[in-house]
Short mmCIF file of C-alpha atoms in Angstrom, two decimals:
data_model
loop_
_atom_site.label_atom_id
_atom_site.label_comp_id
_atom_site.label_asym_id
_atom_site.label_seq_id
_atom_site.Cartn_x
_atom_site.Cartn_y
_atom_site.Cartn_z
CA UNK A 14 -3.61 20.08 56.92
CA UNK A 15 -3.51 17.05 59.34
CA UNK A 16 -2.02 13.99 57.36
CA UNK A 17 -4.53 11.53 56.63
CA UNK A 18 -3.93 8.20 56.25
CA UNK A 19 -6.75 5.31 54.50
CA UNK A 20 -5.33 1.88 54.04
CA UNK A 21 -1.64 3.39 53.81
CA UNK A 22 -2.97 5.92 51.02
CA UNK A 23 -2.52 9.49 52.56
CA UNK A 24 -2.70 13.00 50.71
CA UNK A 25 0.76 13.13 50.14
CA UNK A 26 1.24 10.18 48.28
CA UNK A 27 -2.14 11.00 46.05
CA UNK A 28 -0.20 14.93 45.24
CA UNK A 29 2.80 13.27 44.61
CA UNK A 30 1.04 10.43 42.54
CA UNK A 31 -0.66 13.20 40.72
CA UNK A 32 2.54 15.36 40.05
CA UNK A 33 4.26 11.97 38.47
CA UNK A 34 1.07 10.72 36.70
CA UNK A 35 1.39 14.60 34.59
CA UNK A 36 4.97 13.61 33.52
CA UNK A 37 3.41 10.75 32.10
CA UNK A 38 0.99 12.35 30.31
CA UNK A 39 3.60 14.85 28.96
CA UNK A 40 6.32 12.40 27.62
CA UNK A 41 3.43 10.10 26.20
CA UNK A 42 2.00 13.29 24.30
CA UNK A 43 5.96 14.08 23.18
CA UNK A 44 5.74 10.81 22.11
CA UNK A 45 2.91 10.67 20.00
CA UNK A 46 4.08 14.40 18.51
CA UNK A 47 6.86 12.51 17.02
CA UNK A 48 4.87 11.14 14.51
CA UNK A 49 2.18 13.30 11.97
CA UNK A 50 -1.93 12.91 12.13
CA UNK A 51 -1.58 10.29 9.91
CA UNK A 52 -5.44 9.71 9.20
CA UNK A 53 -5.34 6.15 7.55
CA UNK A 54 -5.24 4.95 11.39
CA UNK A 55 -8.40 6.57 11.96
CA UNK A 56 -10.01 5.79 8.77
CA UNK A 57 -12.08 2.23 9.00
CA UNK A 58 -12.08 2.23 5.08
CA UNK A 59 -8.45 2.23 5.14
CA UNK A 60 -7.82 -0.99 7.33
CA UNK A 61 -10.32 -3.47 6.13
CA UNK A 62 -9.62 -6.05 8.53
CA UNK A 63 -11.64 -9.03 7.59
CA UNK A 64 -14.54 -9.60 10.53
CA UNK A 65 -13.56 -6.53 11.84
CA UNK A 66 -15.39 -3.14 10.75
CA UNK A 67 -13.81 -0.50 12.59
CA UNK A 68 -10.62 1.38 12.22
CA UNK A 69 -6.67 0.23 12.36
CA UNK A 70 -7.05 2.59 16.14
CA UNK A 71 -9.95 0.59 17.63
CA UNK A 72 -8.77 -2.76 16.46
CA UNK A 73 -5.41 -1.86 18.05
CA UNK A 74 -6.91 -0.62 21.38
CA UNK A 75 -9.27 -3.55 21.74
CA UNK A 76 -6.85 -6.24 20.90
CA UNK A 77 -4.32 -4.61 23.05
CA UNK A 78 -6.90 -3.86 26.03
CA UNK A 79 -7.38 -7.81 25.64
CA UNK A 80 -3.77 -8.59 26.04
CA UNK A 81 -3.82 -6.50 29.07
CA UNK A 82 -6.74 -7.70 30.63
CA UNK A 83 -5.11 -11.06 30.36
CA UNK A 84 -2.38 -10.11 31.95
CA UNK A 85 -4.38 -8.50 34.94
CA UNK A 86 -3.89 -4.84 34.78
CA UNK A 87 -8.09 -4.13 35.13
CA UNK A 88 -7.39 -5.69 38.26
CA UNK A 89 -5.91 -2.72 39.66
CA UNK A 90 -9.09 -0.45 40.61
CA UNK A 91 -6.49 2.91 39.15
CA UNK A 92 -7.29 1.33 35.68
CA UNK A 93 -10.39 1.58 33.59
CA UNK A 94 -10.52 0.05 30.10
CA UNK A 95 -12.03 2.08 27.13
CA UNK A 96 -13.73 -0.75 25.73
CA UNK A 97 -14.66 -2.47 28.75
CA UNK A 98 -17.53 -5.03 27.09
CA UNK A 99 -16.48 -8.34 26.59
CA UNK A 100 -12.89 -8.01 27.72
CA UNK A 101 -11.47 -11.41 28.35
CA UNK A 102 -10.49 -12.37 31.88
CA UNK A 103 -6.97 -11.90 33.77
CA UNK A 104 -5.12 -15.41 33.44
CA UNK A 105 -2.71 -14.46 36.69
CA UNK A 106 -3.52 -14.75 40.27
CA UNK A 107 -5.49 -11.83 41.73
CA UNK A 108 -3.60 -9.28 43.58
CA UNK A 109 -5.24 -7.45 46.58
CA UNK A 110 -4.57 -3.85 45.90
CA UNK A 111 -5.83 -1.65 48.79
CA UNK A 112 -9.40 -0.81 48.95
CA UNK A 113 -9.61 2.58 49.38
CA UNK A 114 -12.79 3.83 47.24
CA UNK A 115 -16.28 3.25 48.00
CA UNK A 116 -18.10 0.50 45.42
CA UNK A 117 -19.59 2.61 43.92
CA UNK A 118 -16.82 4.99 42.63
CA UNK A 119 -15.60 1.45 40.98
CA UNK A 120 -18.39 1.60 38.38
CA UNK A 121 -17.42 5.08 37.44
CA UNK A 122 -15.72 5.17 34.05
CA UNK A 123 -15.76 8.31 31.78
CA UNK A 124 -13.24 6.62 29.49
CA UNK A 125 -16.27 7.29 26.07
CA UNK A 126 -15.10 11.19 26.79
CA UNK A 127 -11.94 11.16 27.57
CA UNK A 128 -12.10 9.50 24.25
CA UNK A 129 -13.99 12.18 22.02
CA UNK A 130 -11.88 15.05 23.78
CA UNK A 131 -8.55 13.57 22.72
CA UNK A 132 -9.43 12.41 19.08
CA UNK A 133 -11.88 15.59 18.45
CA UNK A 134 -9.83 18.15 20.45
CA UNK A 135 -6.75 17.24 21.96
CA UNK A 136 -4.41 15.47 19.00
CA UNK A 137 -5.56 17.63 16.43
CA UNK A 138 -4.39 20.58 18.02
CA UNK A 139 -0.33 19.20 19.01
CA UNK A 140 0.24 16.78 15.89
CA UNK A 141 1.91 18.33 12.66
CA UNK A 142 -0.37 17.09 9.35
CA UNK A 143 0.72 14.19 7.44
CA UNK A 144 1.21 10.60 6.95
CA UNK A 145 4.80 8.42 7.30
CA UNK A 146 3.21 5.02 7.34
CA UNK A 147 3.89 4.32 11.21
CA UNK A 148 -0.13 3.48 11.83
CA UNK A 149 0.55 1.07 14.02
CA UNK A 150 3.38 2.62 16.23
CA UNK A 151 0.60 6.01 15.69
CA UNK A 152 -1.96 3.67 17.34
CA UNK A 153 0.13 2.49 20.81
CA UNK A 154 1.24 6.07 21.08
CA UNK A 155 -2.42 6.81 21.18
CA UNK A 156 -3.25 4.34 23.54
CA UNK A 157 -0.79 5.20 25.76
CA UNK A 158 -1.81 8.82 25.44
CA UNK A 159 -5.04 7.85 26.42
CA UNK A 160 -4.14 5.35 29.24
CA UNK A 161 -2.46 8.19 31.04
CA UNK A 162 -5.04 10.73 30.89
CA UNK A 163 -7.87 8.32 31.77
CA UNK A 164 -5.69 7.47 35.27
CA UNK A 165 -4.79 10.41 36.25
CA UNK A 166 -8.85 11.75 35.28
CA UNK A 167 -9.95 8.88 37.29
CA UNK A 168 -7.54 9.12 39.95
CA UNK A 169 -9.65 11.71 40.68
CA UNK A 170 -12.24 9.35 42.65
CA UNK A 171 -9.20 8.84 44.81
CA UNK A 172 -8.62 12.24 45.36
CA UNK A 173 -12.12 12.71 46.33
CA UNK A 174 -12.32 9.88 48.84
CA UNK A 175 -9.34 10.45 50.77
CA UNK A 176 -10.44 14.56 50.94
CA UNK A 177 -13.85 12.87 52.11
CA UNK A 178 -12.66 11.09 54.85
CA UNK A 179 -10.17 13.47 56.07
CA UNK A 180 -13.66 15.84 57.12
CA UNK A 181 -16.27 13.34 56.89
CA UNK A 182 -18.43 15.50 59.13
CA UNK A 183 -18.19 18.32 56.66
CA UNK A 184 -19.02 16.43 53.55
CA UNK A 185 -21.13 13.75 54.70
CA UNK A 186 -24.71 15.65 55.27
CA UNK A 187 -24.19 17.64 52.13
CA UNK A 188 -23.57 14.36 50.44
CA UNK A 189 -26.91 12.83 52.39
CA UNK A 190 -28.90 15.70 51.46
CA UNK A 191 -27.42 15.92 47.79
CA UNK A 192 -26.46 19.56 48.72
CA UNK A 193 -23.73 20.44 46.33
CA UNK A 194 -21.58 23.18 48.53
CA UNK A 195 -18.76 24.95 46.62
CA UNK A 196 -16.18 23.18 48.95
CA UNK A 197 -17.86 19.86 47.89
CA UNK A 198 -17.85 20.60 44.51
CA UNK A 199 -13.93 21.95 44.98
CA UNK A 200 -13.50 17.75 45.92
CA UNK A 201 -13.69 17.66 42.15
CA UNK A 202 -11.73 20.14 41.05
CA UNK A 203 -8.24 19.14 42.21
CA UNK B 27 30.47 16.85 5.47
CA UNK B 28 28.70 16.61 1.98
CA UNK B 29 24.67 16.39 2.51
CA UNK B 30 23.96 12.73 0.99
CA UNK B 31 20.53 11.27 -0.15
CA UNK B 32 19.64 7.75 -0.05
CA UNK B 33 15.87 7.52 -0.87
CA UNK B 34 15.25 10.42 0.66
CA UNK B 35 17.41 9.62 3.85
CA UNK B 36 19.59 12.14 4.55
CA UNK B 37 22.89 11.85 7.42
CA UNK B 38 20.83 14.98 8.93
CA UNK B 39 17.87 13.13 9.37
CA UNK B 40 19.66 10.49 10.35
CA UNK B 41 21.34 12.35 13.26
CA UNK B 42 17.91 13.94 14.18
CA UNK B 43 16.20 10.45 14.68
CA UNK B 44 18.96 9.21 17.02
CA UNK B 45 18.69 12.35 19.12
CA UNK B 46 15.17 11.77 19.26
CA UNK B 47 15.29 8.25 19.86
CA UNK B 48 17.88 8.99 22.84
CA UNK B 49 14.93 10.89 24.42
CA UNK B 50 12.79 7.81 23.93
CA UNK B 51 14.92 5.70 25.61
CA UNK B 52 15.06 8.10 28.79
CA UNK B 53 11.08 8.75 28.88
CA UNK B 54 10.99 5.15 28.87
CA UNK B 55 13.49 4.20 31.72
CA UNK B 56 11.75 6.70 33.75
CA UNK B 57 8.08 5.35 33.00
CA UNK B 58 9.41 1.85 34.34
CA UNK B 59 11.58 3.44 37.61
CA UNK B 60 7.81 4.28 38.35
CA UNK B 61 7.50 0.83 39.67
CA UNK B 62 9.71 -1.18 41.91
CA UNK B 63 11.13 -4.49 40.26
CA UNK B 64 7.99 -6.38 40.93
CA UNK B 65 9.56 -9.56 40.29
CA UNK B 66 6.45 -11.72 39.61
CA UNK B 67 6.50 -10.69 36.42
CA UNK B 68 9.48 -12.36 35.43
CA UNK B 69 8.71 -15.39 37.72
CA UNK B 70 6.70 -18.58 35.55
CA UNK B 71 5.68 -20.24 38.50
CA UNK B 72 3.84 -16.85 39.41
CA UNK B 73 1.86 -16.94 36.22
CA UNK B 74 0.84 -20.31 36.02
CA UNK B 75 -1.58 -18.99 32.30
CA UNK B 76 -2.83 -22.33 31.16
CA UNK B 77 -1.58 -23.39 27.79
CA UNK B 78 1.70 -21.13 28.92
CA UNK B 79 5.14 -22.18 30.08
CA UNK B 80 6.51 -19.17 30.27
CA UNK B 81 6.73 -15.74 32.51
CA UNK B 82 3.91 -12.87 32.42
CA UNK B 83 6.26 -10.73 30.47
CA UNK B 84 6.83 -13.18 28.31
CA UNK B 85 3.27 -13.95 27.76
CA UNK B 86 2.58 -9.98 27.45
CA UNK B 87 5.59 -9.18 24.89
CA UNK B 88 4.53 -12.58 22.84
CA UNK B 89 0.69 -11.10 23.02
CA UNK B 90 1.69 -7.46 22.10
CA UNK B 91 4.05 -8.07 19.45
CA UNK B 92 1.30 -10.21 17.68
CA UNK B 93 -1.41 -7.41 18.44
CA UNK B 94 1.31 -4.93 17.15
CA UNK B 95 2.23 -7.16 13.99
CA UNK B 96 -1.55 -7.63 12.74
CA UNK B 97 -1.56 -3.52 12.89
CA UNK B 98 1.35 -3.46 10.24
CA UNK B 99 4.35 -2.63 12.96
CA UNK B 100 7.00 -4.90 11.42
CA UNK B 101 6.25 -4.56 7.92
CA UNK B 102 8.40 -1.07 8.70
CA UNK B 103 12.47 -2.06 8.21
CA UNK B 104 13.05 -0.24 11.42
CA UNK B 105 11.25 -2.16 13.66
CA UNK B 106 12.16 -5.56 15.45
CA UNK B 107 10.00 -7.98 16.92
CA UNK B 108 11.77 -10.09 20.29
CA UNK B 109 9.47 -13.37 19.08
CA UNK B 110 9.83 -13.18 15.52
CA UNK B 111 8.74 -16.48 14.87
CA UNK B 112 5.61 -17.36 14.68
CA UNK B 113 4.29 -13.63 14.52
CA UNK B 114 0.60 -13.41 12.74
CA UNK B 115 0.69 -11.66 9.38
CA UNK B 116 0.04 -7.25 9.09
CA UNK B 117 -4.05 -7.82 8.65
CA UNK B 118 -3.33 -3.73 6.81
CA UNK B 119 -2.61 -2.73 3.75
CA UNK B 120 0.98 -2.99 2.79
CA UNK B 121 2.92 0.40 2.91
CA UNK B 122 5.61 1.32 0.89
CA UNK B 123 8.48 2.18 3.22
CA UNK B 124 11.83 3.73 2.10
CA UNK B 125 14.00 0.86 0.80
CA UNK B 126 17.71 2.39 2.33
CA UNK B 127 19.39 -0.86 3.82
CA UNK B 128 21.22 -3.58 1.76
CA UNK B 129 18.76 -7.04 2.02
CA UNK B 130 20.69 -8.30 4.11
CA UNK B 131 20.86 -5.93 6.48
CA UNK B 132 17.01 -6.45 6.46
CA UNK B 133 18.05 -9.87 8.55
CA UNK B 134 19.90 -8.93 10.89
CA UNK B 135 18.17 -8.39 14.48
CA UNK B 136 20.00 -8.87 17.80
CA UNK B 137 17.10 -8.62 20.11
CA UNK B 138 18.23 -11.38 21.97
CA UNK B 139 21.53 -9.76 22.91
CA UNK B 140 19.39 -6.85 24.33
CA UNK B 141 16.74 -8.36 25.32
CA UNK B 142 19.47 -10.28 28.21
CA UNK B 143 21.77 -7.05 28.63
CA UNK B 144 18.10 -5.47 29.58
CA UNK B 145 17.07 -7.71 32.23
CA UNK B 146 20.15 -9.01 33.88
CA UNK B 147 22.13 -5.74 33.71
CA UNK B 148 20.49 -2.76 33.03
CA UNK B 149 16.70 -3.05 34.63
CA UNK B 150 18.46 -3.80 38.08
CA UNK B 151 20.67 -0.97 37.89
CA UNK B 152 17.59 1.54 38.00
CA UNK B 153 14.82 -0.32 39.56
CA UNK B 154 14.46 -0.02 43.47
CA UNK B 155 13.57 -3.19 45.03
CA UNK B 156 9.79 -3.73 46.00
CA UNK B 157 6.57 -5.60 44.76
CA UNK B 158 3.17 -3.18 44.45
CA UNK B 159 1.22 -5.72 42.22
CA UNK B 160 1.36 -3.87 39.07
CA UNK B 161 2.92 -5.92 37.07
CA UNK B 162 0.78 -6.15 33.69
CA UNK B 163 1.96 -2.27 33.66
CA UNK B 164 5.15 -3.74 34.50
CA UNK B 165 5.58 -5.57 31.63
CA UNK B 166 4.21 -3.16 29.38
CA UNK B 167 7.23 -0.77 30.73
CA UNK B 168 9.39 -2.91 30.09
CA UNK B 169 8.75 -3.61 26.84
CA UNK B 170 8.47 -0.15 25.76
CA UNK B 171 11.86 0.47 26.91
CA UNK B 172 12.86 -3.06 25.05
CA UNK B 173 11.40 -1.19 21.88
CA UNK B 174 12.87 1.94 22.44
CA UNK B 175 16.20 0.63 22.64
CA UNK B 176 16.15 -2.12 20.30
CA UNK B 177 15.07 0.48 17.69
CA UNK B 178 17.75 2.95 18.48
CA UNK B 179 20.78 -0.09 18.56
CA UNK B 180 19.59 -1.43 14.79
CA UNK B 181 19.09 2.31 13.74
CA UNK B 182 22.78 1.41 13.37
CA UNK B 183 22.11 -0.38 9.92
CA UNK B 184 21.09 2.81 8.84
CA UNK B 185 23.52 4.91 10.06
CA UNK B 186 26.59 2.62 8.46
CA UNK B 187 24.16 2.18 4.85
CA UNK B 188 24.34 5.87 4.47
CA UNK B 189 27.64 6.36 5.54
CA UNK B 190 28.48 4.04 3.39
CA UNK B 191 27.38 5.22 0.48
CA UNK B 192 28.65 8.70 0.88
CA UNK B 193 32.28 7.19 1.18
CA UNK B 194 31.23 4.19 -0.87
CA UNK B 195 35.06 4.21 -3.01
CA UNK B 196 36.57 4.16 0.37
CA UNK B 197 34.22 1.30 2.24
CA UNK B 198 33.90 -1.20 -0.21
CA UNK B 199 37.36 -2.46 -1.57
CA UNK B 200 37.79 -2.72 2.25
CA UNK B 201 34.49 -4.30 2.62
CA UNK B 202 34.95 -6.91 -0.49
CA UNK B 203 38.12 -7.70 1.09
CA UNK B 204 36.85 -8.18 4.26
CA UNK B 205 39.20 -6.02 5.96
CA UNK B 206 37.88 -3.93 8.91
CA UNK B 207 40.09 -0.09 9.13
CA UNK B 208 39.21 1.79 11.73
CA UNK B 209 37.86 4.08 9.73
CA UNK B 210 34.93 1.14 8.83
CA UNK B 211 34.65 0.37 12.21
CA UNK B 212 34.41 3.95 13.09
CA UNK B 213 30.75 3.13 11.20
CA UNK B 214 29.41 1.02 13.47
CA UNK B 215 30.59 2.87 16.31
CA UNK B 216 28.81 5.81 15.51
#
């Protein structure tokens, strides 16, 4: 396959992104595995927060989202937020990351799945049963859990674009014409 | 050696946690070789956050530990906040942790020390040099591995409290007397 190359990002560098972005998600579920269920994290009658009604998990991810946001890492277009209302600004100065995706793979966030599929599917089927107290050090090994699915999900839309440009002439009139070929639809499957 | 329990701690467990921890540690170096040094982050005439004197990572670790401490993180004897003052009260429930260490044990935290062998000898060691922007990820690297090690060096208290009191008739005349054997200091070099 002939090396592509879009505003320095070329195939290589998104397999080899991809292969490191799957340790990441490995060691962060390891992580989280150290520690049992424990429910009271997930429970909103257990953390009573005052002005806050949810549970000890979604104040943590909002409040830390919030720190992060502040510190700029939304402004990295390989990040998506899971609770992307009302998240403050970044306080830094902007950095311009490479534009490689079309606008309007930016708006694309799936992050309200990725969400039900870990908490419904995913942790209940690797975490032992129990409770040792840790909820809060339960909660950041959750979040970054999630953070490194989400990216590497998402990277996805990279994947797709550089594949897209590298045979534009192939995709581009079965994109026009909404035709969904099984080599456009294999885009999405990598 | 004679199994001891201490509230439940046993030198087993003990020896289990540190092996885990170890692993920790690694995970974490390796999430933060990800990135290149990215020395922004450490810069505080990059960040230039109004009302803020100080670095990005600063700002982040000060911000995180406060999220982290409203979610009940310190209110666990193993943890160690790197800006303990001024840290907002655990918003949770209180709960009921083992009580192994002596009181004041409970005081000592040395975060400091590692917080300046982190930056100025080990992160350079394993960083290559570069800048790709990413710093709020950055930061949040770095502070896991700050957390991952911190834990592990004052997991030390724990390791010399039960050692201790398995041996107490040998430790404390020598302890009351102030006098450090090598067998006592073989404690704290465990």
């Amino acid at each position: 396959m002939a090396k592509a190359e879009h505003n320095n990002v070329t195939l290589g560098m998104v397999r080899d992104s991809l292969i490191r972005q799957e340790d990441t998600i490995v060691y962060s579920l390891i992580e989280r595995a150290r520690f049992p269920l424990n429910p009271p994290t997930y429970d909103p009658s257990y953390a009573s927060i005052p002005g806050f009604g949810g549970s000890l998990l979604e104040f943590f991810v909002k409040q830390t989202e919030a720190v992060q946001a502040k510190a700029g890492r939304y402004d990295n277009p390989e990040e998506h937020p899971f609770f992307p209302d009302n998240l403050p600004p970044s306080l830094v100065p902007h950095y311009k990351y490479p534009e490689v995706l079309h606008p309007a793979a930016m708006s694309i966030n799936i992050n309200k799945l990725i969400w039900d599929m870990y908490f419904n599917k995913l942790l209940p089927s690797f975490v032992s049963p129990g409770d040792d107290g840790n909820y809060a050090l339960t909660a950041a090994r959750d979040l970054e859990c999630l953070q490194a699915i989400s990216r590497r999900i998402h990277y996805g839309k990279l994947v797709a674009e550089v594949k897209f440009r590298d045979e534009r002439k192939d995709y581009e009139p079965a994109i026009r014409a909404q035709i969904y070929s099984d080599k456009f639809v294999d885009v999405y499957k990598r």
